[in-house]
Each structure stands twice: as structure tokens, then as C-alpha cells.
């Protein structure tokens, strides 16, 4: 359905007159700073992250999930990443006490597969699987796209046309705290809200789905965020 008619239909169904979804932005974009917090809404300490565990947090909107990963080793930046339309961008690498912490949009760049409260077909995998010759990748089970989180989430395999959008993290070494401040790459928000807008509005209370999350955002383990994880 054409985007304007779709949003109008959503507004009529959910009482969201005048709603404007966030627009898609490519390459680099800043957003209001959000401090990452733990399950008790206290600032998350980067040094407490478990290596290789899937963490999820909503940012920059309540309806747009992101991955947070501690890869356990220093992760260098990349200067050779490109969006599907050929725009090049640099990625600064890991942050935190070991420069090992990275974050990405959890929205697959192929068919927008993403974690929900009910189920997730996309997650970080430490080990290879029958469907993957790669270990330590973000694997989307929908079409078996695989992304390297140690290299700016570049595509290693599958039909995805571009890397996952990176979340830019600011690390306060004195406090051992992380904040999300921007994105790099193509975040696909416009397509995401056009495709899933009606469901997202119902899940997140209408127009709140597309409002900034605010000064803090809660980080949960994938097992806490999602009822079922598909393994492939």
C-alpha cells in the first residue's frame, strides 16, 4: 500500500491522527543521546557485559531494536563499508574497557527481519551451524544472511545487500558507561515503519513507536527480551 494511504489507515484505526513516521537516513545520522541501562534502570557498566551474549535494546525509537555485543577482543574500525546504493562510510570499531563492545541495528538489511517479544529469527552466533560455515556472526535465519560484527556488520553470506546499520556508542571510561548517540550506514527506518507500522503502533501505544526513546534505554539479554529464538 502506498505510504501515505497506509499511515492514514493506521491513524484511523489506532486514533493516531497527524502521525509522522521517522524518515530513512543513509550513511551518518545523529540522534539524542540515550544512556544504556540495565534491567533495573541503572546505568549499564560495560565491564559487566558477558562476552558473546546477545543483548537487545530499543533505540533510537521504542520500536527499533538494536544488538549490543561484547566480542571479547579489541575490534578495529573499518573504512571500506558501503550502503546498497554505493555510499561509502567509516566505522570506528569497538568501545569499552577492551574496545570490544559493538552495537548494530537488529533490523536485517534484506527483508527487515528483527527480534520481537514473541520470536527472533536473527541473532549473534558464536559457533557455526549446519546453515553457516561462519562462526561469530549475526545470522538471520529468514534467508541466511550473515553479518560480521567485528567488521562493521559487513555481509559475509546470503542475499542481504548491505551491512547492518551500526549504532555509534560513546564510552565514558571514568564511569564505565555507554551511550547511543548516532547511526552509520542505511538504517531503513522508513521501510521498517511502512512495512510493520500497524503492528508496531499496536505494540507500542500508537505514535510512541516512532518517538525517541529518551535519555535512557534499557538493555536486556535476548533470552529476557524474546520468548523464543529460532536456531538455524
PDB file of N, CA and C in Angstrom, residues 31-86:
ATOM      1  N   UNK A  31      21.419  11.281  16.760  1.00  0.00           N
ATOM      2  CA  UNK A  31      20.150  11.225  17.477  1.00  0.00           C
ATOM      3  C   UNK A  31      20.393  11.705  18.902  1.00  0.00           C
ATOM      4  N   UNK A  32      19.336  12.066  19.630  1.00  0.00           N
ATOM      5  CA  UNK A  32      19.531  12.447  21.028  1.00  0.00           C
ATOM      6  C   UNK A  32      20.204  11.321  21.815  1.00  0.00           C
ATOM      7  N   UNK A  33      21.156  11.693  22.652  1.00  0.00           N
ATOM      8  CA  UNK A  33      21.909  10.726  23.449  1.00  0.00           C
ATOM      9  C   UNK A  33      20.993   9.940  24.384  1.00  0.00           C
ATOM     10  N   UNK A  34      21.199   8.618  24.425  1.00  0.00           N
ATOM     11  CA  UNK A  34      20.494   7.747  25.361  1.00  0.00           C
ATOM     12  C   UNK A  34      21.514   6.897  26.100  1.00  0.00           C
ATOM     13  N   UNK A  35      21.519   6.982  27.420  1.00  0.00           N
ATOM     14  CA  UNK A  35      22.399   6.164  28.237  1.00  0.00           C
ATOM     15  C   UNK A  35      21.827   4.750  28.314  1.00  0.00           C
ATOM     16  N   UNK A  36      22.667   3.755  28.097  1.00  0.00           N
ATOM     17  CA  UNK A  36      22.231   2.363  28.182  1.00  0.00           C
ATOM     18  C   UNK A  36      22.140   1.962  29.650  1.00  0.00           C
ATOM     19  N   UNK A  37      21.011   1.373  30.036  1.00  0.00           N
ATOM     20  CA  UNK A  37      20.790   0.980  31.428  1.00  0.00           C
ATOM     21  C   UNK A  37      20.558  -0.520  31.521  1.00  0.00           C
ATOM     22  N   UNK A  38      20.675  -1.045  32.751  1.00  0.00           N
ATOM     23  CA  UNK A  38      20.422  -2.469  32.972  1.00  0.00           C
ATOM     24  C   UNK A  38      18.936  -2.710  33.235  1.00  0.00           C
ATOM     25  N   UNK A  39      18.588  -3.935  33.605  1.00  0.00           N
ATOM     26  CA  UNK A  39      17.183  -4.295  33.805  1.00  0.00           C
ATOM     27  C   UNK A  39      16.543  -3.543  34.958  1.00  0.00           C
ATOM     28  N   UNK A  40      17.362  -2.940  35.821  1.00  0.00           N
ATOM     29  CA  UNK A  40      16.855  -2.171  36.961  1.00  0.00           C
ATOM     30  C   UNK A  40      16.939  -0.668  36.706  1.00  0.00           C
ATOM     31  N   UNK A  41      17.169  -0.306  35.454  1.00  0.00           N
ATOM     32  CA  UNK A  41      17.236   1.095  35.019  1.00  0.00           C
ATOM     33  C   UNK A  41      18.408   1.857  35.627  1.00  0.00           C
ATOM     34  N   UNK A  42      19.460   1.138  36.004  1.00  0.00           N
ATOM     35  CA  UNK A  42      20.695   1.764  36.434  1.00  0.00           C
ATOM     36  C   UNK A  42      21.656   1.795  35.245  1.00  0.00           C
ATOM     37  N   UNK A  43      22.514   2.805  35.136  1.00  0.00           N
ATOM     38  CA  UNK A  43      23.453   2.830  34.011  1.00  0.00           C
ATOM     39  C   UNK A  43      24.216   1.519  33.903  1.00  0.00           C
ATOM     40  N   UNK A  44      24.199   0.941  32.712  1.00  0.00           N
ATOM     41  CA  UNK A  44      24.866  -0.333  32.468  1.00  0.00           C
ATOM     42  C   UNK A  44      26.378  -0.143  32.492  1.00  0.00           C
ATOM     43  N   UNK A  45      27.078  -1.005  33.209  1.00  0.00           N
ATOM     44  CA  UNK A  45      28.532  -0.977  33.241  1.00  0.00           C
ATOM     45  C   UNK A  45      29.065  -1.861  32.111  1.00  0.00           C
ATOM     46  N   UNK A  46      29.854  -1.271  31.234  1.00  0.00           N
ATOM     47  CA  UNK A  46      30.341  -2.011  30.069  1.00  0.00           C
ATOM     48  C   UNK A  46      31.149  -3.231  30.484  1.00  0.00           C
ATOM     49  N   UNK A  47      31.873  -3.132  31.588  1.00  0.00           N
ATOM     50  CA  UNK A  47      32.724  -4.240  32.019  1.00  0.00           C
ATOM     51  C   UNK A  47      31.926  -5.433  32.526  1.00  0.00           C
ATOM     52  N   UNK A  48      30.618  -5.271  32.747  1.00  0.00           N
ATOM     53  CA  UNK A  48      29.788  -6.383  33.226  1.00  0.00           C
ATOM     54  C   UNK A  48      29.161  -7.190  32.097  1.00  0.00           C
ATOM     55  N   UNK A  49      29.310  -6.762  30.849  1.00  0.00           N
ATOM     56  CA  UNK A  49      28.732  -7.492  29.728  1.00  0.00           C
ATOM     57  C   UNK A  49      29.394  -8.858  29.587  1.00  0.00           C
ATOM     58  N   UNK A  50      28.579  -9.860  29.298  1.00  0.00           N
ATOM     59  CA  UNK A  50      29.106 -11.206  29.088  1.00  0.00           C
ATOM     60  C   UNK A  50      29.576 -11.352  27.637  1.00  0.00           C
ATOM     61  N   UNK A  51      30.780 -11.834  27.469  1.00  0.00           N
ATOM     62  CA  UNK A  51      31.331 -11.994  26.127  1.00  0.00           C
ATOM     63  C   UNK A  51      30.496 -12.994  25.328  1.00  0.00           C
ATOM     64  N   UNK A  52      30.101 -12.583  24.138  1.00  0.00           N
ATOM     65  CA  UNK A  52      29.360 -13.451  23.232  1.00  0.00           C
ATOM     66  C   UNK A  52      27.875 -13.542  23.487  1.00  0.00           C
ATOM     67  N   UNK A  53      27.366 -12.887  24.523  1.00  0.00           N
ATOM     68  CA  UNK A  53      25.929 -12.956  24.803  1.00  0.00           C
ATOM     69  C   UNK A  53      25.177 -11.949  23.950  1.00  0.00           C
ATOM     70  N   UNK A  54      24.004 -12.332  23.473  1.00  0.00           N
ATOM     71  CA  UNK A  54      23.132 -11.421  22.735  1.00  0.00           C
ATOM     72  C   UNK A  54      22.410 -10.494  23.710  1.00  0.00           C
ATOM     73  N   UNK A  55      22.621  -9.200  23.536  1.00  0.00           N
ATOM     74  CA  UNK A  55      21.849  -8.191  24.254  1.00  0.00           C
ATOM     75  C   UNK A  55      21.046  -7.380  23.245  1.00  0.00           C
ATOM     76  N   UNK A  56      19.873  -6.904  23.687  1.00  0.00           N
ATOM     77  CA  UNK A  56      18.987  -6.125  22.820  1.00  0.00           C
ATOM     78  C   UNK A  56      18.552  -4.868  23.574  1.00  0.00           C
ATOM     79  N   UNK A  57      18.480  -3.761  22.851  1.00  0.00           N
ATOM     80  CA  UNK A  57      17.924  -2.533  23.434  1.00  0.00           C
ATOM     81  C   UNK A  57      17.187  -1.753  22.352  1.00  0.00           C
ATOM     82  N   UNK A  58      16.109  -1.048  22.721  1.00  0.00           N
ATOM     83  CA  UNK A  58      15.378  -0.247  21.737  1.00  0.00           C
ATOM     84  C   UNK A  58      16.042   1.115  21.560  1.00  0.00           C
ATOM     85  N   UNK A  59      16.314   1.466  20.314  1.00  0.00           N
ATOM     86  CA  UNK A  59      16.942   2.764  20.036  1.00  0.00           C
ATOM     87  C   UNK A  59      17.013   2.970  18.521  1.00  0.00           C
ATOM     88  N   UNK A  60      16.849   4.171  18.002  1.00  0.00           N
ATOM     89  CA  UNK A  60      16.519   5.399  18.724  1.00  0.00           C
ATOM     90  C   UNK A  60      15.031   5.551  19.022  1.00  0.00           C
ATOM     91  N   UNK A  61      14.235   4.573  18.579  1.00  0.00           N
ATOM     92  CA  UNK A  61      12.792   4.591  18.818  1.00  0.00           C
ATOM     93  C   UNK A  61      12.403   3.330  19.587  1.00  0.00           C
ATOM     94  N   UNK A  62      11.322   3.362  20.330  1.00  0.00           N
ATOM     95  CA  UNK A  62      10.915   2.173  21.080  1.00  0.00           C
ATOM     96  C   UNK A  62      10.678   0.947  20.207  1.00  0.00           C
ATOM     97  N   UNK A  63      10.343   1.153  18.936  1.00  0.00           N
ATOM     98  CA  UNK A  63      10.008   0.038  18.048  1.00  0.00           C
ATOM     99  C   UNK A  63      11.186  -0.478  17.244  1.00  0.00           C
ATOM    100  N   UNK A  64      12.361   0.147  17.358  1.00  0.00           N
ATOM    101  CA  UNK A  64      13.503  -0.259  16.530  1.00  0.00           C
ATOM    102  C   UNK A  64      14.576  -0.912  17.409  1.00  0.00           C
ATOM    103  N   UNK A  65      14.681  -2.258  17.388  1.00  0.00           N
ATOM    104  CA  UNK A  65      15.626  -2.954  18.272  1.00  0.00           C
ATOM    105  C   UNK A  65      17.061  -2.893  17.749  1.00  0.00           C
ATOM    106  N   UNK A  66      18.001  -2.951  18.694  1.00  0.00           N
ATOM    107  CA  UNK A  66      19.422  -2.958  18.369  1.00  0.00           C
ATOM    108  C   UNK A  66      20.119  -4.089  19.132  1.00  0.00           C
ATOM    109  N   UNK A  67      21.209  -4.583  18.560  1.00  0.00           N
ATOM    110  CA  UNK A  67      22.068  -5.559  19.226  1.00  0.00           C
ATOM    111  C   UNK A  67      23.193  -4.834  19.958  1.00  0.00           C
ATOM    112  N   UNK A  68      23.542  -5.338  21.133  1.00  0.00           N
ATOM    113  CA  UNK A  68      24.738  -4.922  21.855  1.00  0.00           C
ATOM    114  C   UNK A  68      25.547  -6.179  22.115  1.00  0.00           C
ATOM    115  N   UNK A  69      26.830  -6.166  21.730  1.00  0.00           N
ATOM    116  CA  UNK A  69      27.669  -7.352  21.831  1.00  0.00           C
ATOM    117  C   UNK A  69      29.042  -6.991  22.389  1.00  0.00           C
ATOM    118  N   UNK A  70      29.541  -7.823  23.288  1.00  0.00           N
ATOM    119  CA  UNK A  70      30.943  -7.759  23.688  1.00  0.00           C
ATOM    120  C   UNK A  70      31.637  -8.934  23.017  1.00  0.00           C
ATOM    121  N   UNK A  71      32.504  -8.642  22.063  1.00  0.00           N
ATOM    122  CA  UNK A  71      33.154  -9.677  21.274  1.00  0.00           C
ATOM    123  C   UNK A  71      34.432 -10.213  21.926  1.00  0.00           C
ATOM    124  N   UNK A  72      34.804  -9.660  23.079  1.00  0.00           N
ATOM    125  CA  UNK A  72      35.887 -10.241  23.861  1.00  0.00           C
ATOM    126  C   UNK A  72      37.294  -9.878  23.445  1.00  0.00           C
ATOM    127  N   UNK A  73      37.455  -9.030  22.415  1.00  0.00           N
ATOM    128  CA  UNK A  73      38.784  -8.630  21.966  1.00  0.00           C
ATOM    129  C   UNK A  73      38.691  -7.258  21.314  1.00  0.00           C
ATOM    130  N   UNK A  74      39.820  -6.608  21.179  1.00  0.00           N
ATOM    131  CA  UNK A  74      39.822  -5.297  20.550  1.00  0.00           C
ATOM    132  C   UNK A  74      39.328  -5.403  19.113  1.00  0.00           C
ATOM    133  N   UNK A  75      38.359  -4.549  18.771  1.00  0.00           N
ATOM    134  CA  UNK A  75      37.780  -4.548  17.428  1.00  0.00           C
ATOM    135  C   UNK A  75      38.184  -3.254  16.728  1.00  0.00           C
ATOM    136  N   UNK A  76      38.963  -3.384  15.674  1.00  0.00           N
ATOM    137  CA  UNK A  76      39.420  -2.217  14.920  1.00  0.00           C
ATOM    138  C   UNK A  76      38.320  -1.692  14.004  1.00  0.00           C
ATOM    139  N   UNK A  77      38.442  -0.431  13.639  1.00  0.00           N
ATOM    140  CA  UNK A  77      37.479   0.194  12.745  1.00  0.00           C
ATOM    141  C   UNK A  77      37.668  -0.251  11.300  1.00  0.00           C
ATOM    142  N   UNK A  78      36.722   0.130  10.474  1.00  0.00           N
ATOM    143  CA  UNK A  78      36.763  -0.178   9.030  1.00  0.00           C
ATOM    144  C   UNK A  78      36.509   1.096   8.249  1.00  0.00           C
ATOM    145  N   UNK A  79      37.162   1.207   7.085  1.00  0.00           N
ATOM    146  CA  UNK A  79      36.954   2.386   6.235  1.00  0.00           C
ATOM    147  C   UNK A  79      36.490   1.997   4.833  1.00  0.00           C
ATOM    148  N   UNK A  80      35.931   0.783   4.712  1.00  0.00           N
ATOM    149  CA  UNK A  80      35.585   0.291   3.376  1.00  0.00           C
ATOM    150  C   UNK A  80      34.132  -0.200   3.288  1.00  0.00           C
ATOM    151  N   UNK A  81      33.268   0.291   4.160  1.00  0.00           N
ATOM    152  CA  UNK A  81      31.881  -0.162   4.144  1.00  0.00           C
ATOM    153  C   UNK A  81      31.054   0.673   3.177  1.00  0.00           C
ATOM    154  N   UNK A  82      30.048   0.022   2.565  1.00  0.00           N
ATOM    155  CA  UNK A  82      29.196   0.726   1.609  1.00  0.00           C
ATOM    156  C   UNK A  82      27.738   0.324   1.788  1.00  0.00           C
ATOM    157  N   UNK A  83      26.865   1.287   1.572  1.00  0.00           N
ATOM    158  CA  UNK A  83      25.439   1.003   1.558  1.00  0.00           C
ATOM    159  C   UNK A  83      25.075   0.356   0.223  1.00  0.00           C
ATOM    160  N   UNK A  84      23.835  -0.106   0.099  1.00  0.00           N
ATOM    161  CA  UNK A  84      23.402  -0.776  -1.125  1.00  0.00           C
ATOM    162  C   UNK A  84      23.497   0.141  -2.350  1.00  0.00           C
ATOM    163  N   UNK A  85      23.361   1.446  -2.124  1.00  0.00           N
ATOM    164  CA  UNK A  85      23.452   2.364  -3.262  1.00  0.00           C
ATOM    165  C   UNK A  85      24.854   2.916  -3.464  1.00  0.00           C
ATOM    166  N   UNK A  86      25.849   2.305  -2.810  1.00  0.00           N
ATOM    167  CA  UNK A  86      27.238   2.631  -3.089  1.00  0.00           C
ATOM    168  C   UNK A  86      27.855   3.729  -2.253  1.00  0.00           C
TER     169      UNK A  86
END
